[in-house]
PDB file of C-alpha atoms in Angstrom:
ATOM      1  CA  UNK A   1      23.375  24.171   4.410  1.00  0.00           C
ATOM      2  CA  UNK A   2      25.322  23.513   7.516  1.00  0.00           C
ATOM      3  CA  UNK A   3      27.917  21.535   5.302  1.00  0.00           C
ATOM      4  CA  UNK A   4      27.833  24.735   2.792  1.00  0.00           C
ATOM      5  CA  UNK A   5      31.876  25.285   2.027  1.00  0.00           C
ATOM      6  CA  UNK A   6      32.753  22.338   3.707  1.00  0.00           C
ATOM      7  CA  UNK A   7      34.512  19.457   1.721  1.00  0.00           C
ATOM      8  CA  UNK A   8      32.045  16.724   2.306  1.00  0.00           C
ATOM      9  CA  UNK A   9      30.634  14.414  -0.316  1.00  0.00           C
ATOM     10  CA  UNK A  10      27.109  13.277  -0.807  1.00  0.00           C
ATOM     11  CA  UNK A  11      28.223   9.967   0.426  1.00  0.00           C
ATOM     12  CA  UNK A  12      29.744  11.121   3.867  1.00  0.00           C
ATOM     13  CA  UNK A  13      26.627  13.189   4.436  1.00  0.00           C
ATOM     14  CA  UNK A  14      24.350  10.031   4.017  1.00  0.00           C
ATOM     15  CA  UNK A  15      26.191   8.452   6.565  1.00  0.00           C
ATOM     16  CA  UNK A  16      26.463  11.223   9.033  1.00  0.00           C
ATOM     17  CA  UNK A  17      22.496  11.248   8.258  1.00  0.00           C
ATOM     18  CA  UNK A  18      21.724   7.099   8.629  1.00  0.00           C
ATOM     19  CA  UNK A  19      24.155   7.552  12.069  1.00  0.00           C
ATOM     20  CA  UNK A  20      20.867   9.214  13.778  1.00  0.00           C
ATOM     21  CA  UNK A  21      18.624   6.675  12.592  1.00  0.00           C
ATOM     22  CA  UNK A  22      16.719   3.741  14.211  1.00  0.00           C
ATOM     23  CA  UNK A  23      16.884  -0.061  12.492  1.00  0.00           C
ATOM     24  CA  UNK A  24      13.500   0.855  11.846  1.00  0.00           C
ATOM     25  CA  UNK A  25      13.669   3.673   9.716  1.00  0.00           C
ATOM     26  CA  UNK A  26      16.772   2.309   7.737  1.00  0.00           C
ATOM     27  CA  UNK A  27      14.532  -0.292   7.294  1.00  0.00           C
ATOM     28  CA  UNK A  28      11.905   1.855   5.631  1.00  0.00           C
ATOM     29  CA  UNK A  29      14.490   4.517   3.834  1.00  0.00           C
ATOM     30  CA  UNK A  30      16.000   1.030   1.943  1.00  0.00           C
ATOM     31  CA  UNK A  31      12.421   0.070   1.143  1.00  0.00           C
ATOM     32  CA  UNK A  32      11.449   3.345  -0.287  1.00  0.00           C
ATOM     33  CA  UNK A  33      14.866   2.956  -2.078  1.00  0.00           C
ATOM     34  CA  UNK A  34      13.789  -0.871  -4.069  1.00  0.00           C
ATOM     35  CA  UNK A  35      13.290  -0.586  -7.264  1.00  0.00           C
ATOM     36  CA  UNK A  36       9.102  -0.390  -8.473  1.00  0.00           C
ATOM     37  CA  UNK A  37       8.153  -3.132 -10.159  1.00  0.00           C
ATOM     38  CA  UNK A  38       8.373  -3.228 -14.037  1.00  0.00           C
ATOM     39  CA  UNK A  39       4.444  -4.107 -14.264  1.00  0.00           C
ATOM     40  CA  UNK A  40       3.509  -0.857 -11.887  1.00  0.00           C
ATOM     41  CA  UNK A  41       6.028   1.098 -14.153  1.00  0.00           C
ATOM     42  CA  UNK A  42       4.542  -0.286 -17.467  1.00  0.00           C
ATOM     43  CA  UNK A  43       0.784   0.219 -16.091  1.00  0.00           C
ATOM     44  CA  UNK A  44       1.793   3.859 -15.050  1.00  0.00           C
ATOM     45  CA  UNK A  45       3.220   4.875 -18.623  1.00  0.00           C
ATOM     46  CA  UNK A  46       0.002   3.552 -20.217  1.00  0.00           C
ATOM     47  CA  UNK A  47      -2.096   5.766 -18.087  1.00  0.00           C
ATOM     48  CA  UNK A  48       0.417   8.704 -18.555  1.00  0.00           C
ATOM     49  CA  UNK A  49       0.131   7.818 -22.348  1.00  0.00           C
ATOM     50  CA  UNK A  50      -3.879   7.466 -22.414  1.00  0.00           C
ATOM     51  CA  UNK A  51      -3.982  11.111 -20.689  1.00  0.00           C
ATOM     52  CA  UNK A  52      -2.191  12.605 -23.212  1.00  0.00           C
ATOM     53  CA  UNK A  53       1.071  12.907 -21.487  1.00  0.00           C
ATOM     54  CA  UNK A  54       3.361  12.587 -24.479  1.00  0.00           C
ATOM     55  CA  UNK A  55       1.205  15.350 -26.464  1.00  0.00           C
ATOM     56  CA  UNK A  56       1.868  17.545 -23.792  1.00  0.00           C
ATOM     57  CA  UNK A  57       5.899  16.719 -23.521  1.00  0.00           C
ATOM     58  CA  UNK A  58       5.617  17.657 -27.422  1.00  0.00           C
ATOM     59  CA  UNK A  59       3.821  21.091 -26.883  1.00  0.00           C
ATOM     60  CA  UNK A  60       6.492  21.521 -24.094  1.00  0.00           C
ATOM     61  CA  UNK A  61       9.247  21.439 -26.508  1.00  0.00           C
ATOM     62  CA  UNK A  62       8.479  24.681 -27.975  1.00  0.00           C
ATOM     63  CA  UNK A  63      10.380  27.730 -26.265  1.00  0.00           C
ATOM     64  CA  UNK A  64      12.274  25.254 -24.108  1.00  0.00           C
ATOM     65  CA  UNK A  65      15.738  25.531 -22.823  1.00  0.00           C
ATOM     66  CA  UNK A  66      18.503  23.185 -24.066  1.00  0.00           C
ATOM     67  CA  UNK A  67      18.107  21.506 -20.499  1.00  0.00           C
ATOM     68  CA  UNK A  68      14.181  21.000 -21.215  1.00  0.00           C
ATOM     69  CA  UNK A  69      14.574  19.379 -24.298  1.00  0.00           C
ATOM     70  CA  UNK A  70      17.035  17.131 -23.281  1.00  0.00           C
ATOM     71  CA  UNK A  71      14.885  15.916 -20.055  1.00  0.00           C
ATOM     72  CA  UNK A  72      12.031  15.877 -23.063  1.00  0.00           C
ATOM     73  CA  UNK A  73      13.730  13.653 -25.240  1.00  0.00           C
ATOM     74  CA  UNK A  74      14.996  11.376 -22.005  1.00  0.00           C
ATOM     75  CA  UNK A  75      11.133  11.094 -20.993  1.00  0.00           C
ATOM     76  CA  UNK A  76      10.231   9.936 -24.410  1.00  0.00           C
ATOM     77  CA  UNK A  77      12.613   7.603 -24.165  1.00  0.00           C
ATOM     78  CA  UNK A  78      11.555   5.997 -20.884  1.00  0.00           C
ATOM     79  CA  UNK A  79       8.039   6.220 -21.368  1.00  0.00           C
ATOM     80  CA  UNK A  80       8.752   3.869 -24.797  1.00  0.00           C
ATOM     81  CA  UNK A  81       9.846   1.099 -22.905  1.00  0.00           C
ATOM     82  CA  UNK A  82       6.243   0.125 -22.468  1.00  0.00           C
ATOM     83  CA  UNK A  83       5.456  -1.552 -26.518  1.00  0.00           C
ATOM     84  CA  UNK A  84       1.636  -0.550 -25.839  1.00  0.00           C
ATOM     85  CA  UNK A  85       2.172   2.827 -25.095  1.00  0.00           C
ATOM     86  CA  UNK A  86       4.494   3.720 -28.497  1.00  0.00           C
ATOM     87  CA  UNK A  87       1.449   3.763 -30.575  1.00  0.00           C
ATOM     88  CA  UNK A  88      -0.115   6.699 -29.085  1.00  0.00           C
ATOM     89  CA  UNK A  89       3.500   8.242 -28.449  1.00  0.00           C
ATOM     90  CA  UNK A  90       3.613   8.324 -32.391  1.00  0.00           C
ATOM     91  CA  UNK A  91      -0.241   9.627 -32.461  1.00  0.00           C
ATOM     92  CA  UNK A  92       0.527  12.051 -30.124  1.00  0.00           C
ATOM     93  CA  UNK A  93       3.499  12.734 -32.364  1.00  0.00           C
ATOM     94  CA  UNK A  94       6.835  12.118 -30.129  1.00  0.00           C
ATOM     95  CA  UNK A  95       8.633  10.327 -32.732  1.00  0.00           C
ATOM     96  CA  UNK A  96       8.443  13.342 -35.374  1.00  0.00           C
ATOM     97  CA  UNK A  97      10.041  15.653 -32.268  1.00  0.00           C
ATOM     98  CA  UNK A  98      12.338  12.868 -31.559  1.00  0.00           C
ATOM     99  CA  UNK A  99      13.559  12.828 -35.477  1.00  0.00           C
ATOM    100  CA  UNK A 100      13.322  16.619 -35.424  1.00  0.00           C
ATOM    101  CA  UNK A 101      15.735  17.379 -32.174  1.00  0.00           C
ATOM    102  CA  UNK A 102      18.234  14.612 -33.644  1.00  0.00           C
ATOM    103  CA  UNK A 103      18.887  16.659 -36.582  1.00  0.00           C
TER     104      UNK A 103
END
């Protein structure tokens, strides 16, 4: 807000940010900042999958701004990296939206 109007750019305002940091808590922000490991990701979609996640993305999709489906169709995506979880995407019935919003 301070840096409202101001020509500034994400970048510079990171830096002005990390100048009033300790090592210590660059230490932690760069931690926090490591990417998850693919088997917490994978075990995360397959719960997200076994609650019913994807059914709910597909009930979602009705009424939903242009934006909404699009962040719809991106989740879908993501959440079919994991193979064991596409199964239930297509039970839940992602892939008919999916073939449905392409059109």
């Amino acid at each position: 807000e301070a840096f409202a109007g101001k020509e500034i750019t994400s970048e510079q305002y990171d830096q002005l940010q990390s100048l009033g940091k300790t090592e210590e808590e660059k230490e932690l922000a760069q931690q926090d900042i490591d990417e998850d490991p693919s088997q917490n990701v994978n075990t995360r979609i397959q719960k997200m999958a076994n609650a019913n996640v994807p059914r709910a993305m597909v009930k979602l999709k009705d009424g939903a701004s242009e934006t909404t489906l699009e962040q719809l169709i991106v989740a879908m995506s993501r959440m079919a990296i994991e193979p064991s979880a596409r199964g239930l995407m297509v039970q839940q019935g992602c892939l008919s939206v999916c073939i449905k919003m392409s059109k």
